Each structure stands twice: as structure tokens, then as C-alpha cells.
Amino acid sequence: MQPQRIKSITEFHRQRNLAPPEHPLISVINFEHIGYTCDAHPIVMDFYSISLKKNTNTKIKYGQSVYDFDEGTLFFMSPGQVFQIQRTKDATSTRSGWLLLVHPDFLWNTPLAKDIRLYEFFGYATNEALFLSAQEEEKIAEVISQIQKECRSNIDKFTQNIIIAQLNLLLSYSERFYNRQFITRKVTNHQVLERLEHLLNEYFNGEEPVKKGIPTVQFVAEALNISPNYLSGLLKVVTGSSTQQHIHNFLIEKAKEKLSTTNLSVSEIAYELGFEHPQSFSKLFKAKTRLSPLEFRQSFN
């Protein structure tokens, strides 16, 4: 099915049988006021969505996977992402939480218009939502309450700046709490690292580099069933390197092995590692080691 596009926040309110929004470009909605949809038609919204959902008894389909949304999880979506809401058989009216909708036009002419794209969690998949502690949830709820109060006040020349400040605070808190989640889920994170190491080891020990070239971040993320942004964020916290840097570091270690244990030429090694041009390999190697491939090889003689 072709996704249904919702272009404005006012249109979203109308489709959910809600009163018109107090502000046309930003809205805070309590989930108990939102009616269940009758079908599971794919939806695309032209605005940002941040939601805290509890006891929803619904499933959200994102991509090709379906995930439960039961207890306090914070989820972010950027404009243009496709999702579905599917009502379960035991859906009740006990769900709670809130939904914050922000149209990109509200951010116009402010630093956040550009900076919001730097928050990678807007690209995370549903199963990578932020699981909040009670204390964290309370902090987020305070910010949302302030945004809601400001939306309900008379709009004046200060309104946008005050709400933008609250949005910045909300996003900063979210980034801090995601960082905490990466740290506290050590077992899961180490499993991801082990799977990544195994994936790269198999890739570079086989014929894939010659056939497909250097593995991309997208390829690695899909193989691990993790969104590219989440994987990069996790690796930055756990190892200090992004996914791209991790791939390059692994590649350089393989190059060092070949340079020190084989008689292959630099060009042959570059080709075996997936480089189209030996110069690109030499440039990356020197950037990582401060030595050219030949200088590194000579250091062993």
C-alpha cells in the first residue's frame, strides 16, 4: 500500500478527532485523547515526532519488523519516515503518555533547524527506543509540561525562543539518557561488538572485498540488524570510534598482517582489501599509522 502522507499538524489533529492545535506548528497531545486508528495503513508525516508511550497495547511496524510498545519508552521520528500502527485484540483505554509534534517550519531561522539533524536518535529503529528510568521520565515530563503550557499561552514574539530553548533541553536530556543506555547495556553491547568483529573477520578473510569492495556502514548495520545511526552511537560510547572508523581500523590491522607476513605488493594488498586504487589504500594507511605501507613493511626488515 502507498503510505498516507500527513502534511500538517492540524491535519493530524483532524484525523485523530482532536481539537485544533493551539499552535499550528507544534503540539503536545496526551495519548488518552488519541483515538485508535481503524486500519494499519502505512503513514508518513512531514514533521518531527517525539513520543513517550505506556500501556498502549499496540504494535508499531517500522520497516519490515513489528515491535511492542508497552512501557515507558521514548521514540523519535524525523519527517519522511514510514510507520504503521496496528491495534491488538486486547487494546484498552488504559494507555498513557504523550506525543510531541514539531513542524520543521517552527525551527526556521534558529540554530536548531540545522542542529536537530545532528541528533542521530531520530534515525534509530523502533526496537532501539530509549528506555527511561523513573527519574529520567520525570525530567522529560517536566520539559514537555513547559512546552505544553507555552503552546497554550498567547502567542507573542517570545513564544518561539522559549519553546526552542525547551526543545534543546529535551534533546540534550535524550542524548544524555541514550548515552547512559549504551553504557548500562554492557552485555548486549559486547554481543554487538563480538558479532561485528566476526562479521568483519569473515568478510575480509573471504572473496567479498574483491567482489564488493570495502564494506559500507549500511551493509554492516543491515547484517547486524541494527540501524546505522544506533550502531555508530553505540560504538562511539563503547569504543570511542564510529562504525566507519571501526571498519577502517579493522582494515588497517588486516593490511599490517599482510604487509608483515606476505610478499604481496602494496597494489595486490590494496586490491585484496577492496580498494579500486592503491593510492587510496596508501593514503588511508598513512593517515592511520603515519607510515606508508612500504615504510611499515621496511620496519620489519
Short mmCIF file of C-alpha atoms in Angstrom, two decimals:
data_model
loop_
_atom_site.label_atom_id
_atom_site.label_comp_id
_atom_site.label_asym_id
_atom_site.label_seq_id
_atom_site.Cartn_x
_atom_site.Cartn_y
_atom_site.Cartn_z
CA MET A 1 0.00 0.00 0.00
CA GLN A 2 1.12 3.55 -0.70
CA PRO A 3 1.75 5.37 2.59
CA GLN A 4 -0.73 8.01 3.66
CA ARG A 5 1.04 11.37 3.93
CA ILE A 6 0.10 13.76 6.72
CA LYS A 7 1.42 17.18 5.78
CA SER A 8 0.47 19.33 8.75
CA ILE A 9 -0.08 19.07 12.48
CA THR A 10 -3.59 20.45 12.01
CA GLU A 11 -4.32 17.58 9.62
CA PHE A 12 -3.03 15.08 12.19
CA HIS A 13 -5.38 16.55 14.82
CA ARG A 14 -8.31 16.39 12.44
CA GLN A 15 -7.66 12.76 11.51
CA ARG A 16 -7.49 11.77 15.19
CA ASN A 17 -10.67 13.68 16.06
CA LEU A 18 -8.77 16.11 18.26
CA ALA A 19 -9.41 19.80 18.82
CA PRO A 20 -7.33 22.06 16.58
CA PRO A 21 -3.79 22.64 17.90
CA GLU A 22 -3.13 25.77 19.97
CA HIS A 23 -0.12 26.42 17.72
CA PRO A 24 -0.18 25.35 14.05
CA LEU A 25 3.48 24.25 14.03
CA ILE A 26 3.89 22.49 17.38
CA SER A 27 1.60 20.39 19.55
CA VAL A 28 1.69 18.24 22.69
CA ILE A 29 -1.02 15.57 22.77
CA ASN A 30 -1.95 13.21 25.60
CA PHE A 31 -2.28 9.65 24.31
CA GLU A 32 -5.52 9.01 26.15
CA HIS A 33 -7.10 11.65 23.90
CA ILE A 34 -5.99 9.99 20.65
CA GLY A 35 -8.47 7.56 19.13
CA TYR A 36 -7.29 4.23 17.78
CA THR A 37 -6.96 4.03 14.02
CA CYS A 38 -9.27 1.62 12.25
CA ASP A 39 -6.64 0.15 9.97
CA ALA A 40 -2.91 -0.40 9.75
CA HIS A 41 -2.28 1.79 6.73
CA PRO A 42 1.36 2.98 6.38
CA ILE A 43 1.82 6.60 7.43
CA VAL A 44 4.37 9.29 6.56
CA MET A 45 4.39 12.56 8.48
CA ASP A 46 6.07 15.76 7.28
CA PHE A 47 7.09 16.79 10.80
CA TYR A 48 9.15 15.57 13.75
CA SER A 49 7.56 13.28 16.30
CA ILE A 50 8.77 12.53 19.85
CA SER A 51 6.62 10.23 21.94
CA LEU A 52 6.53 8.58 25.34
CA LYS A 53 4.14 5.65 25.23
CA LYS A 54 2.95 3.49 28.11
CA ASN A 55 0.36 0.70 28.20
CA THR A 56 -0.54 1.30 24.56
CA ASN A 57 -1.40 -2.34 23.74
CA THR A 58 -0.46 -1.58 20.16
CA LYS A 59 2.29 -2.67 17.84
CA ILE A 60 4.26 -0.34 15.61
CA LYS A 61 5.58 -1.65 12.32
CA TYR A 62 8.79 0.04 11.25
CA GLY A 63 10.47 -1.23 8.09
CA GLN A 64 9.85 -4.99 7.94
CA SER A 65 9.67 -5.61 11.70
CA VAL A 66 6.90 -5.24 14.28
CA TYR A 67 7.62 -4.15 17.85
CA ASP A 68 5.62 -3.95 21.07
CA PHE A 69 5.20 -0.60 22.76
CA ASP A 70 4.00 -1.29 26.30
CA GLU A 71 6.00 0.50 28.99
CA GLY A 72 7.75 3.89 29.13
CA THR A 73 9.84 4.19 26.01
CA LEU A 74 10.86 7.39 24.27
CA PHE A 75 10.80 7.20 20.49
CA PHE A 76 11.90 9.73 17.87
CA MET A 77 10.88 10.05 14.23
CA SER A 78 12.02 12.57 11.65
CA PRO A 79 9.92 13.80 8.71
CA GLY A 80 9.51 11.28 5.92
CA GLN A 81 9.84 8.04 7.93
CA VAL A 82 7.27 5.34 7.19
CA PHE A 83 5.49 3.53 10.03
CA GLN A 84 2.27 1.68 10.83
CA ILE A 85 0.14 1.42 13.97
CA GLN A 86 -1.63 -1.88 14.48
CA ARG A 87 -4.27 -2.30 17.15
CA THR A 88 -4.04 -5.54 19.13
CA LYS A 89 -7.04 -7.62 20.17
CA ASP A 90 -6.71 -6.67 23.83
CA ALA A 91 -6.28 -2.95 23.18
CA THR A 92 -7.75 -0.94 26.05
CA SER A 93 -8.17 2.69 27.03
CA THR A 94 -5.56 2.43 29.83
CA ARG A 95 -2.69 3.65 27.66
CA SER A 96 -0.92 6.84 28.68
CA GLY A 97 1.92 9.09 27.67
CA TRP A 98 2.28 12.00 25.30
CA LEU A 99 3.14 12.87 21.72
CA LEU A 100 5.11 15.95 20.72
CA LEU A 101 4.79 17.08 17.10
CA VAL A 102 7.14 19.74 15.71
CA HIS A 103 6.93 21.02 12.15
CA PRO A 104 10.31 21.92 10.57
CA ASP A 105 8.93 25.40 9.82
CA PHE A 106 8.77 26.09 13.57
CA LEU A 107 12.56 25.73 13.73
CA TRP A 108 13.15 28.06 10.78
CA ASN A 109 15.74 30.81 11.34
CA THR A 110 17.02 29.20 14.57
CA PRO A 111 20.24 27.18 15.13
CA LEU A 112 18.09 24.13 15.96
CA ALA A 113 16.87 23.98 12.35
CA LYS A 114 20.33 22.66 11.45
CA ASP A 115 21.38 21.17 14.78
CA ILE A 116 18.40 18.84 15.07
CA ARG A 117 19.87 16.78 12.22
CA LEU A 118 22.90 16.05 14.40
CA TYR A 119 20.80 14.05 16.87
CA GLU A 120 21.24 10.57 15.46
CA PHE A 121 18.42 9.03 17.51
CA PHE A 122 15.91 10.45 15.02
CA GLY A 123 17.25 7.71 12.70
CA TYR A 124 17.03 4.84 15.20
CA ALA A 125 14.66 1.95 14.60
CA THR A 126 11.68 1.30 16.86
CA ASN A 127 13.38 -1.53 18.75
CA GLU A 128 16.19 0.92 19.57
CA ALA A 129 13.91 3.28 21.51
CA LEU A 130 15.10 4.95 24.70
CA PHE A 131 14.05 3.09 27.85
CA LEU A 132 13.72 5.64 30.64
CA SER A 133 14.20 5.23 34.37
CA ALA A 134 11.54 6.77 36.63
CA GLN A 135 13.80 9.72 37.38
CA GLU A 136 14.63 10.26 33.71
CA GLU A 137 10.96 10.07 32.77
CA GLU A 138 10.17 12.71 35.37
CA LYS A 139 12.77 15.11 33.94
CA ILE A 140 11.45 14.64 30.40
CA ALA A 141 7.86 15.11 31.60
CA GLU A 142 8.79 18.45 33.21
CA VAL A 143 10.15 19.76 29.91
CA ILE A 144 7.12 18.55 27.97
CA SER A 145 4.84 20.22 30.52
CA GLN A 146 6.63 23.53 29.99
CA ILE A 147 6.31 23.22 26.21
CA GLN A 148 2.62 22.41 26.55
CA LYS A 149 2.00 25.42 28.82
CA GLU A 150 3.80 27.73 26.41
CA CYS A 151 1.77 26.39 23.46
CA ARG A 152 -1.43 27.15 25.36
CA SER A 153 -0.35 30.71 26.19
CA ASN A 154 -0.96 33.66 23.95
CA ILE A 155 1.49 33.55 21.05
CA ASP A 156 3.86 36.52 21.11
CA LYS A 157 7.39 37.39 19.94
CA PHE A 158 8.92 35.37 22.82
CA THR A 159 6.99 32.15 22.22
CA GLN A 160 9.31 30.58 19.66
CA ASN A 161 12.52 31.30 21.58
CA ILE A 162 11.12 29.92 24.83
CA ILE A 163 9.88 26.71 23.19
CA ILE A 164 13.13 26.31 21.21
CA ALA A 165 15.05 26.51 24.50
CA GLN A 166 12.84 23.76 25.94
CA LEU A 167 13.29 21.63 22.80
CA ASN A 168 17.06 21.99 23.10
CA LEU A 169 16.83 20.88 26.72
CA LEU A 170 14.65 17.89 25.77
CA LEU A 171 17.09 16.78 23.07
CA SER A 172 20.10 17.25 25.35
CA TYR A 173 18.47 15.15 28.06
CA SER A 174 17.62 12.49 25.48
CA GLU A 175 21.21 12.39 24.24
CA ARG A 176 22.45 12.01 27.83
CA PHE A 177 19.97 9.21 28.58
CA TYR A 178 20.85 7.36 25.37
CA ASN A 179 24.48 7.60 26.38
CA ARG A 180 23.50 6.04 29.73
CA GLN A 181 21.60 3.29 27.91
CA PHE A 182 24.65 2.41 25.82
CA ILE A 183 26.73 2.15 28.99
CA THR A 184 24.27 0.19 31.16
CA ARG A 185 23.52 -2.42 28.48
CA LYS A 186 27.05 -3.78 28.59
CA VAL A 187 26.16 -7.41 27.86
CA THR A 188 24.10 -6.50 24.79
CA ASN A 189 26.74 -4.04 23.59
CA HIS A 190 29.55 -6.57 23.89
CA GLN A 191 27.45 -9.08 21.97
CA VAL A 192 27.11 -6.50 19.18
CA LEU A 193 30.87 -5.93 19.22
CA GLU A 194 31.53 -9.66 19.01
CA ARG A 195 29.12 -10.02 16.11
CA LEU A 196 30.73 -7.04 14.37
CA GLU A 197 34.23 -8.49 14.79
CA HIS A 198 33.04 -11.84 13.47
CA LEU A 199 31.30 -10.20 10.51
CA LEU A 200 34.36 -8.16 9.51
CA ASN A 201 36.70 -11.10 10.02
CA GLU A 202 34.63 -13.33 7.73
CA TYR A 203 34.26 -10.54 5.19
CA PHE A 204 37.97 -9.75 4.89
CA ASN A 205 39.03 -13.41 5.02
CA GLY A 206 36.80 -14.23 2.06
CA GLU A 207 36.39 -13.01 -1.50
CA GLU A 208 33.89 -10.25 -0.66
CA PRO A 209 36.41 -7.35 -0.70
CA VAL A 210 37.50 -8.24 -4.24
CA LYS A 211 33.90 -8.68 -5.39
CA LYS A 212 32.12 -5.93 -3.42
CA GLY A 213 34.81 -3.56 -2.18
CA ILE A 214 35.19 -2.20 1.34
CA PRO A 215 32.07 -2.89 3.45
CA THR A 216 29.89 0.16 3.98
CA VAL A 217 28.30 1.27 7.24
CA GLN A 218 24.89 0.47 5.74
CA PHE A 219 25.99 -3.07 4.85
CA VAL A 220 27.40 -3.74 8.32
CA ALA A 221 24.32 -2.31 10.08
CA GLU A 222 21.91 -4.37 7.97
CA ALA A 223 23.96 -7.53 8.59
CA LEU A 224 23.72 -6.90 12.34
CA ASN A 225 20.02 -5.90 12.11
CA ILE A 226 20.76 -2.52 13.71
CA SER A 227 20.10 0.91 12.28
CA PRO A 228 23.29 2.67 11.08
CA ASN A 229 22.86 5.61 13.47
CA TYR A 230 22.28 3.43 16.54
CA LEU A 231 25.26 1.22 15.73
CA SER A 232 27.52 4.25 15.32
CA GLY A 233 26.26 5.79 18.56
CA LEU A 234 26.79 2.55 20.45
CA LEU A 235 30.32 2.11 19.11
CA LYS A 236 31.28 5.70 19.91
CA VAL A 237 30.33 5.20 23.56
CA VAL A 238 31.80 1.70 23.93
CA THR A 239 34.96 2.02 21.79
CA GLY A 240 35.33 5.73 21.04
CA SER A 241 35.13 5.07 17.28
CA SER A 242 32.28 5.39 14.80
CA THR A 243 31.25 2.45 12.61
CA GLN A 244 33.25 3.86 9.69
CA GLN A 245 36.32 4.28 11.87
CA HIS A 246 35.86 0.75 13.22
CA ILE A 247 35.77 -0.67 9.69
CA HIS A 248 38.89 1.30 8.75
CA ASN A 249 40.73 0.23 11.92
CA PHE A 250 39.93 -3.43 11.20
CA LEU A 251 41.03 -2.99 7.60
CA ILE A 252 44.36 -1.44 8.66
CA GLU A 253 45.05 -4.34 11.01
CA LYS A 254 44.47 -6.75 8.11
CA ALA A 255 46.78 -4.65 5.95
CA LYS A 256 49.50 -4.75 8.62
CA GLU A 257 49.16 -8.52 8.77
CA LYS A 258 49.56 -8.87 5.01
CA LEU A 259 52.45 -6.39 4.85
CA SER A 260 54.38 -8.15 7.60
CA THR A 261 53.69 -11.82 6.73
CA THR A 262 53.41 -11.96 2.91
CA ASN A 263 55.41 -10.89 -0.13
CA LEU A 264 52.36 -9.36 -1.83
CA SER A 265 52.92 -5.94 -3.38
CA VAL A 266 51.16 -2.90 -1.96
CA SER A 267 48.90 -2.85 -5.02
CA GLU A 268 47.97 -6.52 -4.55
CA ILE A 269 47.19 -5.97 -0.88
CA ALA A 270 45.08 -2.93 -1.71
CA TYR A 271 43.14 -4.98 -4.26
CA GLU A 272 42.58 -7.86 -1.82
CA LEU A 273 41.23 -5.43 0.78
CA GLY A 274 38.68 -3.96 -1.62
CA PHE A 275 40.39 -0.79 -2.88
CA GLU A 276 39.99 0.16 -6.52
CA HIS A 277 43.09 2.36 -6.42
CA PRO A 278 46.30 1.58 -4.47
CA GLN A 279 46.75 5.31 -3.86
CA SER A 280 43.54 5.37 -1.77
CA PHE A 281 44.83 2.47 0.31
CA SER A 282 48.22 4.13 0.85
CA LYS A 283 46.58 7.42 1.83
CA LEU A 284 44.32 5.75 4.43
CA PHE A 285 47.16 3.61 5.77
CA LYS A 286 49.41 6.62 6.29
CA ALA A 287 46.60 8.61 7.90
CA LYS A 288 46.09 5.80 10.41
CA THR A 289 49.71 4.77 11.07
CA ARG A 290 51.79 7.82 10.00
CA LEU A 291 53.76 5.42 7.81
CA SER A 292 53.35 4.49 4.19
CA PRO A 293 52.69 0.77 3.53
CA LEU A 294 56.30 0.38 2.26
CA GLU A 295 57.73 2.17 5.31
CA PHE A 296 55.72 -0.09 7.57
CA ARG A 297 56.98 -3.21 5.74
CA GLN A 298 60.56 -1.99 5.90
CA SER A 299 60.30 -1.55 9.67
CA PHE A 300 60.07 -5.35 9.92
CA ASN A 301 63.28 -5.92 7.93
#
